Each structure stands twice: as C-alpha cells, then as structure tokens.
Short mmCIF file of C-alpha atoms in Angstrom, two decimals:
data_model
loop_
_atom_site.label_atom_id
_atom_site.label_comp_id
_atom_site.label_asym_id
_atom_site.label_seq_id
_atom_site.Cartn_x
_atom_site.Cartn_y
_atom_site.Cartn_z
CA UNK A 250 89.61 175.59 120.56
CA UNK A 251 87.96 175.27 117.19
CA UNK A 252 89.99 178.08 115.69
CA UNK A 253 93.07 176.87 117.38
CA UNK A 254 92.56 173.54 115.41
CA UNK A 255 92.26 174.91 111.94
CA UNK A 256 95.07 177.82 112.44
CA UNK A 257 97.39 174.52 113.30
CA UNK A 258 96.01 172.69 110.11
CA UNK A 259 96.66 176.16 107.96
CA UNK A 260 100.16 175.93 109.91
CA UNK A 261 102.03 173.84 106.82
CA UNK A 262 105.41 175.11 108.14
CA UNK A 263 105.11 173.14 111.11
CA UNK A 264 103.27 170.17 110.02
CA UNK A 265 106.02 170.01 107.69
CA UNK A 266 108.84 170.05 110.05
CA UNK A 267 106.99 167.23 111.53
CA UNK A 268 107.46 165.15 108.18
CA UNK A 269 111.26 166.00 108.24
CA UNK A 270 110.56 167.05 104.75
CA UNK A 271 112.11 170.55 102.31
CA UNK A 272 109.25 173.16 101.82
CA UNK A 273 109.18 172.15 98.68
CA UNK A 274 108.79 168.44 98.80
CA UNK A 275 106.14 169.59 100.99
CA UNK A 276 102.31 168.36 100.13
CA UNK A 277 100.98 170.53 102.30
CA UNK A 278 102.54 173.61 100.86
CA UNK A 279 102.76 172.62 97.33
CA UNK A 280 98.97 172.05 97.51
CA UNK A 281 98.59 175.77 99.05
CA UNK A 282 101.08 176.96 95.68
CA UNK A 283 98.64 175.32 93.36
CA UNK A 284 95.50 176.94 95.01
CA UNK A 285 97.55 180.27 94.90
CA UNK A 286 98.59 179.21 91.00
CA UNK A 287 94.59 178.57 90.08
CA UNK A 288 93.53 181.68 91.88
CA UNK A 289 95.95 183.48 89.92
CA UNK A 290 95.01 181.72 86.69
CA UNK A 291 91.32 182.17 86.93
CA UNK A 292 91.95 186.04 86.71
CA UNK A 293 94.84 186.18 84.49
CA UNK A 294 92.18 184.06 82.16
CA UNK A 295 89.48 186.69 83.07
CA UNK A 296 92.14 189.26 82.42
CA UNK A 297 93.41 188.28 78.61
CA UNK A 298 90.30 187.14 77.59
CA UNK A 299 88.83 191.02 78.05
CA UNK A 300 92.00 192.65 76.89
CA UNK A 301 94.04 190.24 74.05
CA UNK A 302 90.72 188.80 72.84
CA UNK A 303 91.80 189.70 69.15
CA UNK A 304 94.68 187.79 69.87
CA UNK A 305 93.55 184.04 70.86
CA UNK A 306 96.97 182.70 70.57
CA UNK A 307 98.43 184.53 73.39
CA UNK A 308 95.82 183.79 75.73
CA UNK A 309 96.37 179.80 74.79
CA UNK A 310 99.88 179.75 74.83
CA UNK A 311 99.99 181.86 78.36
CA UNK A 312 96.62 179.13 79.65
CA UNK A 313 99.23 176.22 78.26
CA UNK A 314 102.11 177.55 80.38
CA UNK A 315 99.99 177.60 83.01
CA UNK A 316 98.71 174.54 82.98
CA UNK A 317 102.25 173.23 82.41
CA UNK A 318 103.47 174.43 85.51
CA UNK A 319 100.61 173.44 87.53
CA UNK A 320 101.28 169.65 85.95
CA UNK A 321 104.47 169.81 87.18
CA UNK A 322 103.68 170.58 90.60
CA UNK A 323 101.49 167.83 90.29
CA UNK A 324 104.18 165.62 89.78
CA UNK A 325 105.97 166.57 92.62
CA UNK A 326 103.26 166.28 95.34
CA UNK A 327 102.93 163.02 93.99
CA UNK A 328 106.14 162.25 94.43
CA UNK A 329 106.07 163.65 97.85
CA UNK A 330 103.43 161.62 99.16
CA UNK A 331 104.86 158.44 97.73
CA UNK A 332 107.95 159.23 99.60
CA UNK A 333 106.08 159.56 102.28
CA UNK A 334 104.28 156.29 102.00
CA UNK A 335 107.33 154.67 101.24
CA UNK A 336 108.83 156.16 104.57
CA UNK A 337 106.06 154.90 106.48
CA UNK A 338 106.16 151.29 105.31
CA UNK A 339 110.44 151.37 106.05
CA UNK A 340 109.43 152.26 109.37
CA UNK A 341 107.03 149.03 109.72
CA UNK A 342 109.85 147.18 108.32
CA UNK A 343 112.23 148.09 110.54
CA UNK A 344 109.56 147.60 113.57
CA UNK A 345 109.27 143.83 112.04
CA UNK A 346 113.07 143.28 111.31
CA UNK A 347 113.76 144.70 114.76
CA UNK A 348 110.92 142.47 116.72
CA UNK A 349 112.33 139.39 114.99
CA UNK A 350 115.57 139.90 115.74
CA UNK A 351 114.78 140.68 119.49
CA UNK A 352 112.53 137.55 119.65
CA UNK A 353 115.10 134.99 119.57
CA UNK A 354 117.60 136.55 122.49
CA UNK A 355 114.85 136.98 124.67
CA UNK A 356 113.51 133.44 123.80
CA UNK A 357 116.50 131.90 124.55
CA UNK A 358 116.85 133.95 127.73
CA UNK A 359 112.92 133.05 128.93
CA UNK A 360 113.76 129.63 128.56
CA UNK A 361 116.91 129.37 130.59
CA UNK A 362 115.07 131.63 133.17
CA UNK A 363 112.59 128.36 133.32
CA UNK A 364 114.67 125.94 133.62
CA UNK A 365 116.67 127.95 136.33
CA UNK A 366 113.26 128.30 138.13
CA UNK A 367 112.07 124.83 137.42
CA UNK A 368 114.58 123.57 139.96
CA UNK A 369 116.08 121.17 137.78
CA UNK A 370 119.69 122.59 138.34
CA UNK A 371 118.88 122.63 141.75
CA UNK A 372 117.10 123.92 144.55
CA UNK A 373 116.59 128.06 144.54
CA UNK A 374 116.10 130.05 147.87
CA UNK A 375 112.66 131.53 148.03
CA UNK A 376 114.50 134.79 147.90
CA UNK A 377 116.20 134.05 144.62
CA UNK A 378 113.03 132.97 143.17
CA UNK A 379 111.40 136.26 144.07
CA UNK A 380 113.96 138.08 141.81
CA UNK A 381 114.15 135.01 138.79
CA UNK A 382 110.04 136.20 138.97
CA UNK A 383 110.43 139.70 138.24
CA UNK A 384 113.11 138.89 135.37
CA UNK A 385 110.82 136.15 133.70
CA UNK A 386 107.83 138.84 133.78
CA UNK A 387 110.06 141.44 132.47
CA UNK A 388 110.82 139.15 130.00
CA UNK A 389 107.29 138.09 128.94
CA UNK A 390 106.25 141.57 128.88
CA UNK A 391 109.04 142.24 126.51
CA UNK A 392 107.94 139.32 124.22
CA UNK A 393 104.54 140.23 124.26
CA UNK A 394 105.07 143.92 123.52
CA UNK A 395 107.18 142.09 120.21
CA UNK A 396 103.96 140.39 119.37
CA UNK A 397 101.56 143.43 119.37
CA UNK A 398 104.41 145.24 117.27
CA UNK A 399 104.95 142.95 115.25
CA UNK A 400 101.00 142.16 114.49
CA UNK A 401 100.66 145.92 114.30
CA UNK A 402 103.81 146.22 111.32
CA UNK A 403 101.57 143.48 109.64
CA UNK A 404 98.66 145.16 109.40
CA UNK A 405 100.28 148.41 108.25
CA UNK A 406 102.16 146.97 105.88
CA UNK A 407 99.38 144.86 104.71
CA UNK A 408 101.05 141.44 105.15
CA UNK A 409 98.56 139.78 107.17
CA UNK A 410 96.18 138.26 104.63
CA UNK A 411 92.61 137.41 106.16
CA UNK A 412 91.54 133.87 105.29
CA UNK A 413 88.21 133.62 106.20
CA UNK A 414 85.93 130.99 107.44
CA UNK A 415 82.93 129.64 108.97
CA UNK A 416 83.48 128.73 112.83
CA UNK A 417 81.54 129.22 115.81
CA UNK A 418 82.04 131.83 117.67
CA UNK A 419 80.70 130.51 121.07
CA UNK A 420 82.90 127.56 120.80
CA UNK A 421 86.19 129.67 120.13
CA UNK A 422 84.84 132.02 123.14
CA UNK A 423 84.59 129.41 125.24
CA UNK A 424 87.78 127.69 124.70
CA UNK A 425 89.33 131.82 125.26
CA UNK A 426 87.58 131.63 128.66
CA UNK A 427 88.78 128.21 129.80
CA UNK A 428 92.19 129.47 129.28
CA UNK A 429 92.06 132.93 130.88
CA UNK A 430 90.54 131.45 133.99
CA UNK A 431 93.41 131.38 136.06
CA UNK A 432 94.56 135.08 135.29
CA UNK A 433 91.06 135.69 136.14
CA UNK A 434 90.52 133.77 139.26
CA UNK A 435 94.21 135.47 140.30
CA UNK A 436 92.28 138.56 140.15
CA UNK A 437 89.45 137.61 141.77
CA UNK A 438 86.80 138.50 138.60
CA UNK A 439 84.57 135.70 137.39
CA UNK A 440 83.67 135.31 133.81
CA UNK A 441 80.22 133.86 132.35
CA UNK A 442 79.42 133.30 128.44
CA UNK A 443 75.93 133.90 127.52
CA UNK A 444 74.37 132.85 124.25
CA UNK A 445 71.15 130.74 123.17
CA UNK A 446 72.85 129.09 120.18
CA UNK A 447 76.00 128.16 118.98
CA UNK A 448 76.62 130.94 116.70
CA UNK A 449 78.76 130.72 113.72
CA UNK A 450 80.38 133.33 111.80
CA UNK A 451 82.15 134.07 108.23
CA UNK A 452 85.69 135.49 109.54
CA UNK A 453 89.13 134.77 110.01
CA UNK A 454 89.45 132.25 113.16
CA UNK A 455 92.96 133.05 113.90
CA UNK A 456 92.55 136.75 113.85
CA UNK A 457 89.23 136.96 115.69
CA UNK A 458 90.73 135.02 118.27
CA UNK A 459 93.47 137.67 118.62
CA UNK A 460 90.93 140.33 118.88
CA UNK A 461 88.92 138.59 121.48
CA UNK A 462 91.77 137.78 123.63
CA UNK A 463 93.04 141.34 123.91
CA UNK A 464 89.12 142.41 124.70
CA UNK A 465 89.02 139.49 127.29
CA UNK A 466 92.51 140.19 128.98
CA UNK A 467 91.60 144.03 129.51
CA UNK A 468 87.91 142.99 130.55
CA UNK A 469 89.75 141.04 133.22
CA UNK A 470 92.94 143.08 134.16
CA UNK A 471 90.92 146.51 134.37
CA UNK A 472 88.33 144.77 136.45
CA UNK A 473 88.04 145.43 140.65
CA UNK A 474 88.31 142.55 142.54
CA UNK A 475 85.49 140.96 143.65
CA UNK A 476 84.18 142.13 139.98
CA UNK A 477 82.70 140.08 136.60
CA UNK A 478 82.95 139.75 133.09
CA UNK A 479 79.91 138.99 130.97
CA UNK A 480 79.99 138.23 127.37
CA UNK A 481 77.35 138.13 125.20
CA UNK A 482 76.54 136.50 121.65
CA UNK A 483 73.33 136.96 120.27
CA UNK A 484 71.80 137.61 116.67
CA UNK A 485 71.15 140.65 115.43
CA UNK A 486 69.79 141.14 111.75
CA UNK A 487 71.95 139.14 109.66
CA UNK A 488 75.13 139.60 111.92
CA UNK A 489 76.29 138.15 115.11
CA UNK A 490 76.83 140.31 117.90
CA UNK A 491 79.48 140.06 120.34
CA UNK A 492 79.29 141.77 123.99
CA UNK A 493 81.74 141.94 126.49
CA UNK A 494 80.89 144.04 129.59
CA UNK A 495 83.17 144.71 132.47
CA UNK A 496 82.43 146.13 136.12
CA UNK A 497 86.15 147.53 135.97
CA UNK A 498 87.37 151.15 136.11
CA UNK A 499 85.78 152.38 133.14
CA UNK A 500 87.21 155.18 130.12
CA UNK A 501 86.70 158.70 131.51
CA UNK A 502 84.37 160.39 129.14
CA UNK A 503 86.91 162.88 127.16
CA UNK A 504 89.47 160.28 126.68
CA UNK A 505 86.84 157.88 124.71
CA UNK A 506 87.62 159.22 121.32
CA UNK A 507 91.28 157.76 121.43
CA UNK A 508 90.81 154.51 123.02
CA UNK A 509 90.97 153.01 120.01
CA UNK A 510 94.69 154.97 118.56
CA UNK A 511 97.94 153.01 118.79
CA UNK A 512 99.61 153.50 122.32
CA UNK A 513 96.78 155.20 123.94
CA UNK A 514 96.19 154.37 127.57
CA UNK A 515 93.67 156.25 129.53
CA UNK A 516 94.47 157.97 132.32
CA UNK A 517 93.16 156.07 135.16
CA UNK A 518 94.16 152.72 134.19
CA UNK A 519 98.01 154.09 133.79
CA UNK A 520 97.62 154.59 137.57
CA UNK A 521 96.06 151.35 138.18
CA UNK A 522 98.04 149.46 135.75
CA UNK A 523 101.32 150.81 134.46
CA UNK A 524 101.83 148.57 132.68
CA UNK A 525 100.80 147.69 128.90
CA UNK A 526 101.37 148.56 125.31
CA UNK A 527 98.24 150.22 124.24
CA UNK A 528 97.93 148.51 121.54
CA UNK A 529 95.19 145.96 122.24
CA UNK A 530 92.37 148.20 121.26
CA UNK A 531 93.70 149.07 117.84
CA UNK A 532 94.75 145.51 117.02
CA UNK A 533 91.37 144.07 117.84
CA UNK A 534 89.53 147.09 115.52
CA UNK A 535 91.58 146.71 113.21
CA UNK A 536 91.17 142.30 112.93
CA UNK A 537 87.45 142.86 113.55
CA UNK A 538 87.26 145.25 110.38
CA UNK A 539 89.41 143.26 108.57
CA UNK A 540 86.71 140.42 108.63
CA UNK A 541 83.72 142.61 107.57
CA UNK A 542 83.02 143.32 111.08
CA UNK A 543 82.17 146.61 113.25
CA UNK A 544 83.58 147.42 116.87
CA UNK A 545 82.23 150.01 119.69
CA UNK A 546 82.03 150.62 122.81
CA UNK A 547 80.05 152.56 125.73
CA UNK A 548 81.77 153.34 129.21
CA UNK A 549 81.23 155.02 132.38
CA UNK A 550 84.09 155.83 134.24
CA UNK A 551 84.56 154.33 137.87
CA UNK A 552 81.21 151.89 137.16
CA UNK A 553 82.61 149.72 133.68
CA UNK A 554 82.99 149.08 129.77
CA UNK A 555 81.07 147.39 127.62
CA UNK A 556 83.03 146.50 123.97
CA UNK A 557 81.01 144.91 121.07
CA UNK A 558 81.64 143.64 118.30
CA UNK A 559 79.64 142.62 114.91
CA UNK A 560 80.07 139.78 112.52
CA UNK A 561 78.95 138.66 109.24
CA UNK A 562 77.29 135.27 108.95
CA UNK A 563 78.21 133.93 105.65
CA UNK A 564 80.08 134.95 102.75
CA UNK B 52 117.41 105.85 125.31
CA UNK B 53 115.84 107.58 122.78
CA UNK B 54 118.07 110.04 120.73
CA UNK B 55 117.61 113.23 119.74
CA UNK B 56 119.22 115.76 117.13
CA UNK B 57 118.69 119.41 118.03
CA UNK B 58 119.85 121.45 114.99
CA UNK B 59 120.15 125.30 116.17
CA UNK B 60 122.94 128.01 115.92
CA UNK B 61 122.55 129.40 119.12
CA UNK B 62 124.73 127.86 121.48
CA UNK B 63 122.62 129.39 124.49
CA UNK B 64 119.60 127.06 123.15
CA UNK B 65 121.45 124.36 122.43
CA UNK B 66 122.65 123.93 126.43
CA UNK B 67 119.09 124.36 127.91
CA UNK B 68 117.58 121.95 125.70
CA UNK B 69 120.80 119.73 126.06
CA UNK B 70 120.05 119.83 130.16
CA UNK B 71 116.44 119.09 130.47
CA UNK B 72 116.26 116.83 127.77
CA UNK B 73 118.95 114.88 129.39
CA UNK B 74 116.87 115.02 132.63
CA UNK B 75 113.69 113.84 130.83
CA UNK B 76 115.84 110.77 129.87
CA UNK B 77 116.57 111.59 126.31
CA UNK B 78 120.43 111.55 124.56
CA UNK B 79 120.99 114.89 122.80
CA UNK B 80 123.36 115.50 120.01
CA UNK B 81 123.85 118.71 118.41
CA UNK B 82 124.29 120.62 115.44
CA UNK B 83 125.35 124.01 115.54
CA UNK B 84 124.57 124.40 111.71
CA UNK B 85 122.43 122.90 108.62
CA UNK B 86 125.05 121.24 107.02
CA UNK B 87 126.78 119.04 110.30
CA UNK B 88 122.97 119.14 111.08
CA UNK B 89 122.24 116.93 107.73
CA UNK B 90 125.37 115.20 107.80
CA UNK B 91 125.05 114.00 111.60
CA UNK B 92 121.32 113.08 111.03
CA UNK B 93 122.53 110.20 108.52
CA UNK B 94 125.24 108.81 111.15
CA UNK B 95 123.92 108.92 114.12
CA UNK B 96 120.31 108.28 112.68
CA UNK B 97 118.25 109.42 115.82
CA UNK B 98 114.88 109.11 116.97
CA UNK B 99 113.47 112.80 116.29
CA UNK B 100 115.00 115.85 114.83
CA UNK B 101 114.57 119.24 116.28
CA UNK B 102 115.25 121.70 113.39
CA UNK B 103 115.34 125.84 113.67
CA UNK B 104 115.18 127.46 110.08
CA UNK B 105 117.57 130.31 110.02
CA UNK B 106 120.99 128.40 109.58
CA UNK B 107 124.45 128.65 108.95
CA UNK B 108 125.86 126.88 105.82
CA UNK B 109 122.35 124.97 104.70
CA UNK B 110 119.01 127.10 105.81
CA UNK B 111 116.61 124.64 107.43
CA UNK B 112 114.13 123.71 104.34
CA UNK B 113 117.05 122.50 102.10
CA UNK B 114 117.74 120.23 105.50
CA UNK B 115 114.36 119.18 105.97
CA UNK B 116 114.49 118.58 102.16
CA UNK B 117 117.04 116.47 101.81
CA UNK B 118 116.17 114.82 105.18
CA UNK B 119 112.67 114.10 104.03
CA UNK B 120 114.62 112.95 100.24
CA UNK B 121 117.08 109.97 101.89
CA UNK B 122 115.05 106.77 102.15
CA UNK B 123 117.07 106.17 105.55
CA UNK B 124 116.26 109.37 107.23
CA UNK B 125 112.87 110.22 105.99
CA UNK B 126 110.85 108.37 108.65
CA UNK B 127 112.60 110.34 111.28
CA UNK B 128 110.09 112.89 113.00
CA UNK B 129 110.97 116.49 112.55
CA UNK B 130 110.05 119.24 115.05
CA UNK B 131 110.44 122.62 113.34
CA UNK B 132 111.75 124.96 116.45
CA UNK B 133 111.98 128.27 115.06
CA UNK B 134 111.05 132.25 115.23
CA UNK B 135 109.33 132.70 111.76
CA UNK B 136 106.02 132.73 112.24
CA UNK B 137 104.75 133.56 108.75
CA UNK B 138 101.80 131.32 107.43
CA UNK B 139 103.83 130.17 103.94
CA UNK B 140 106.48 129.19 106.44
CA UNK B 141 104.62 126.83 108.50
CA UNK B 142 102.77 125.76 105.41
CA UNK B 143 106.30 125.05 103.55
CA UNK B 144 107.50 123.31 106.49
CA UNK B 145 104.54 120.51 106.84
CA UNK B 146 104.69 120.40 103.03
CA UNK B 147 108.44 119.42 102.87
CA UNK B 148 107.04 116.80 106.03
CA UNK B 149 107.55 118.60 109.27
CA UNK B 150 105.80 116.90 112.04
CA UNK B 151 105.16 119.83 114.07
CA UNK B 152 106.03 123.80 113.95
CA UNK B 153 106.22 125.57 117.12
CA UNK B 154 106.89 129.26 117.22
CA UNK B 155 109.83 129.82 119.82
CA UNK B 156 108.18 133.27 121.40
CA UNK B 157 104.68 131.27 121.79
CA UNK B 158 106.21 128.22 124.32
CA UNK B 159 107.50 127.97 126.82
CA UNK B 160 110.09 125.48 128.03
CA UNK B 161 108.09 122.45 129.67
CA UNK B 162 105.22 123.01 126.26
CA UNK B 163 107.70 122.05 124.47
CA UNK B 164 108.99 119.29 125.89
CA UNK B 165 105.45 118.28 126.08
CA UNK B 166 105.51 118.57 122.82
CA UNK B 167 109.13 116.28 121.89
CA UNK B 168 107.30 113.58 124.41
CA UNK B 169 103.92 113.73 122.42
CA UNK B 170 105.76 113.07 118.68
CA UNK B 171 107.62 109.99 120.54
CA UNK B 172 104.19 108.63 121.25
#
C-alpha cells in the first residue's frame, strides 16, 4: 500500500496529465530535471576540479553554465506553478460568477413557487401541492448548494475577510437552537445547551455562526429518531470549548480522515441521506481556523459523533 | 392605499411581487430599469421604494444616490432587494441611506413582505 503510494507520487507523467499541463511546464518533472542537473553537477565539479585544476577558468565558466541553466529552469517552474495558481483561482471565479448568476433564476422561481403554494391565486388540490413540494425542495436544495459554493469560492479565493469580535457564544448558540427546533422536532431529536457561564469569545460572529449551523444541522439530520443533541461550552485554559455530540449514525472508522475534504460524504450517511453537498465539514474548519480556532472530532460508527471546537478569548 | 415602487429588471419578479402586494393592500408600480426607476420615483412620489442593484441604463447606487440627493424624494424608504451579498455592498447601500438590504436567496416570499410591512410602521 505504502509502496503503491510513493511509486504514484514518483509517477510525474500521470500526475501531470492530471494538471492538463506539457512535460515541460511540468513542476513535477522539471523539479526531477534539476535533481538530475545537480547530481550531474556535483560530479562534473568533482570531475574538473581533479583533472583541469591548472586551469580554474574552465571549471568556472563550465560551474557558471551550469548554474545558468539550472536558473532558468527555475524560472520556469515558477512560472508553472503560478499558472497553476492562477488556474485554480479562475476556477473559483467561475464557481462564484456561475452561483450568482444561478441565484437570481432560481430566486425568482422559489418565490413564485410560494406564492403558487400560498393559495393566494387560489385553492391547490392536495395532490398538486404534493408535487409544488418536491419542486420548492428541489429548489432550496439548489440554492443552498449555491451558498456552500459560493462560501467555499470565498474562502479559496481569499475574499472573505474575518472581522473579528467579542460576542457570546452561548447567546449566539442559543438563538441557532431556537431556530433549528422545528427541523429538529420534525425529526424527532431533542437538543439541550449546556454551559455554566455565558461565554464570550474573540471571533468573527457571522462566520462562527455559519460554522455552527452546518455542525448543528448534521448533528440533527444524521441523528435516529427518538435520538439527542448535546452541546457543550465550557472553559478550557485560555480558550472556550465548544462540544456538540450526536447519538446519530456515526463516521465509520477508515473514512474519518476525509470527513473534513470538500464533497466527502461517508458511506453510511449517503444511504441514509442522499442527499447533501459535503461541504459543511470543510466550511465550518475552515471559518473556525480562520478565527484562531481548532476543530476535531471523535466517532463511533452506528453509536454517534462528537465535533468540537476551540476559541480564543480575547484578542 | 399605500404605494409602492418596485424597481427590478426581471419581469418574472416584478409579477409576483405585483400580485401579493396587491393582495396585502398595497398599489404597485414598476420599473423595469434604473433610469424609468428614478424618473417614476419623482412623479408618482410613493410611499417606499423597492430597489435591486444590477440595472439596466442607471445601476442601483447612482438611483439610490440621486434618490437620497432630491429634497422631494429623499424621505422615501428604500428597501434594497438584490443578489449581491458582499459586505462593501450592503455597507455602500445603508451609507448612500438604504433602509434595509435583504439578500434575495436568504428570504423567502412572506419574510419579505414582513419586511415591506415592518418599514411602513
């Protein structure tokens, strides 16, 4: 397995096929030509030094051409990876330009789907408003997923400045619970908030808030029926900590490294749930860092998840 | 009867609004860009303006601008109704006097007419 791994890394052909890039706009093989150039310097050095060493100017000129070449190749792998960078923030672009220009269609279209269901142009068969129902979910899962991608092109492209501030962070919990009490008592899972103080952090509200709701929905949505949520803020050191443990389905054990990648669902919840972006997790990691925080987990699957988070204090 | 401007390209928009703010007992006029937008504000002179951003002809700032500029049309509420969500949007928007900036993707149809009722009040 190990082997496999590093054979794959050593495999720059493929990884940079993968990149849609030349061989030689490669990094990965222009960094492999510039270990091959050293190598091959150190004993042409070794070489001339022994043999021409009456003749110093030789050996300099042939170290200068050298060391001329390997500064161009420099050049070009820097190049390269700027490309590449440059590449990857056009893609975020587009994933923003795109989102927005979705958003207002599909706003427009939510909002004649309400009114339709609202009755106010007149009475709809129970039938009919089955079917409005599946459209107007379709249709808020379609403007969620916008959100997430469009929070996620912000962070990537670095356009989501943190302004932080002292709040408390039981208060802003609390308010997060009141609101996701009727998904929750739909679902039949009870939530309680337990903390001795009101605890205040240094962070950005807005953000925070975003990270807590995605912990809270999936807290909720991956729990049983019948099931609770508990969250937890307490002290610790000079941090607040931030608990939220679930009685739901749990993260099998050899998925837990990627819970926290873009798109990754684990296996059992994409047979409980098939629904969902997978991007919850990495949004709320990446907010929590973004304030100075930390974020973990532990899980046991079938029996529940516990996510934490840490805090700074003050400034 | 209170009157209403709803300034907003889309035509689809403009005819659900039009309905259930009719129903709620409110007169709608419309605008389907900034400049009839600016220039119908200062006849018909109604009660509250509803104002999306992206435009036609005049982009929604230079309306709220010049709205917020005329001594006869600068008490007039405005409700920004739009789909940028970018903080030094919002914050441009209640610094040129906005009354409110809602996010079209975060409301839905009754909030905001919750929300036209509350800035009558």
């Amino acid at each position: 397995m190990r082997w496999k791994k590093i054979l794959s890394e050593l495999n720059f052909i493929n990884r940079c096929k993968r990149y849609n890039l030349p061989l030689w706009q490669c990094p990965h093989f222009l960094f492999l030509i510039i270990g091959l150039v050293d190598i091959f310097l150190i004993f042409t050095s070794y070489a001339l030094a022994t043999r021409y060493i009456e003749d110093p100017a030789t050996a300099a000129l042939i170290v200068l051409l050298v060391a001329a070449i390997l500064f161009i190749l420099d050049f070009i792998i820097e190049k390269s990876v700027e490309n590449l960078a440059e590449a990857n923030l056009m893609k975020s672009e587009f994933i923003s330009i795109a989102s927005h220009q979705l958003r207002a269609p599909l706003s427009s279209a939510r909002w004649a789907l309400e009114l339709l269901l609202s009755g106010r142009l007149g009475k709809i068969e129970e039938k009919q408003r089955d079917y409005f129902k599946i459209l107007k979910d379709n249709l808020d899962e379609m403007l969620n997923l916008l959100s997430d991608l469009l929070i996620v092109s912000k962070i990537e492209t670095g356009r989501l400045p943190c302004e932080k501030k002292e709040f408390s962070l039981v208060k802003l919990t609390q308010k997060l619970i009141n609101e996701y009490q009727s998904l929750a008592e739909s679902l039949k899972v009870k939530v309680f908030l337990e903390s001795e103080n009101d605890f205040n952090v240094f962070a950005d509200p807005s953000q925070i808030k975003m990270a807590i709701e995605n912990l809270l929905d999936n807290a909720i949505r991956y729990t049983k029926e019948g099931g609770e949520v508990k969250i937890k803020i307490l002290q610790k050191d000079n941090q607040i900590y931030f608990e939220i443990k679930d009685t739901g389905v749990g993260i099998p054990k050899e998925e837990q490294k990627y819970i926290f990648q873009k798109f990754f669902r684990s296996s059992n919840i994409l047979q409980l749930q098939p629904k969902g972006t997978g991007l919850g997790l990495y949004i709320a990691k990446s907010l929590v860092e973004r304030s100075g925080g930390k974020i973990g987990f532990f899980s046991q699957e079938g029996k529940g998840s516990t996510f934490w988070f840490t805090l700074p204090t003050k400034k | 009867m209170k009157k209403i401007l709803f300034i907003e390209d889309e035509a689809a928009l403009q005819k659900t609004f039009k309905e259930i703010l009719t129903q709620e007992g409110f007169e709608v006029i419309s605008a389907l860009d900034g400049k009839t937008g600016l220039e119908l504000a200062e006849k018909e002179m109604p009660d509250l303006i509803l104002l999306d951003l992206i435009l036609p002809k005049m982009h929604g700032f230079e309306v709220l601008r010049k709205l917020k500029e005329k001594e006869e049309t600068k008490e007039i509420p405005v409700i920004v109704l739009t789909n940028l969500e970018r903080l030094e949007d919002v914050e441009k928007a209640i610094e040129l006097g906005a009354t409110t900036y809602l996010v079209k993707a975060h409301y839905t149809l009754e909030e905001v007419v919750e929300k036209i009722k509350k800035a009558f009040k």
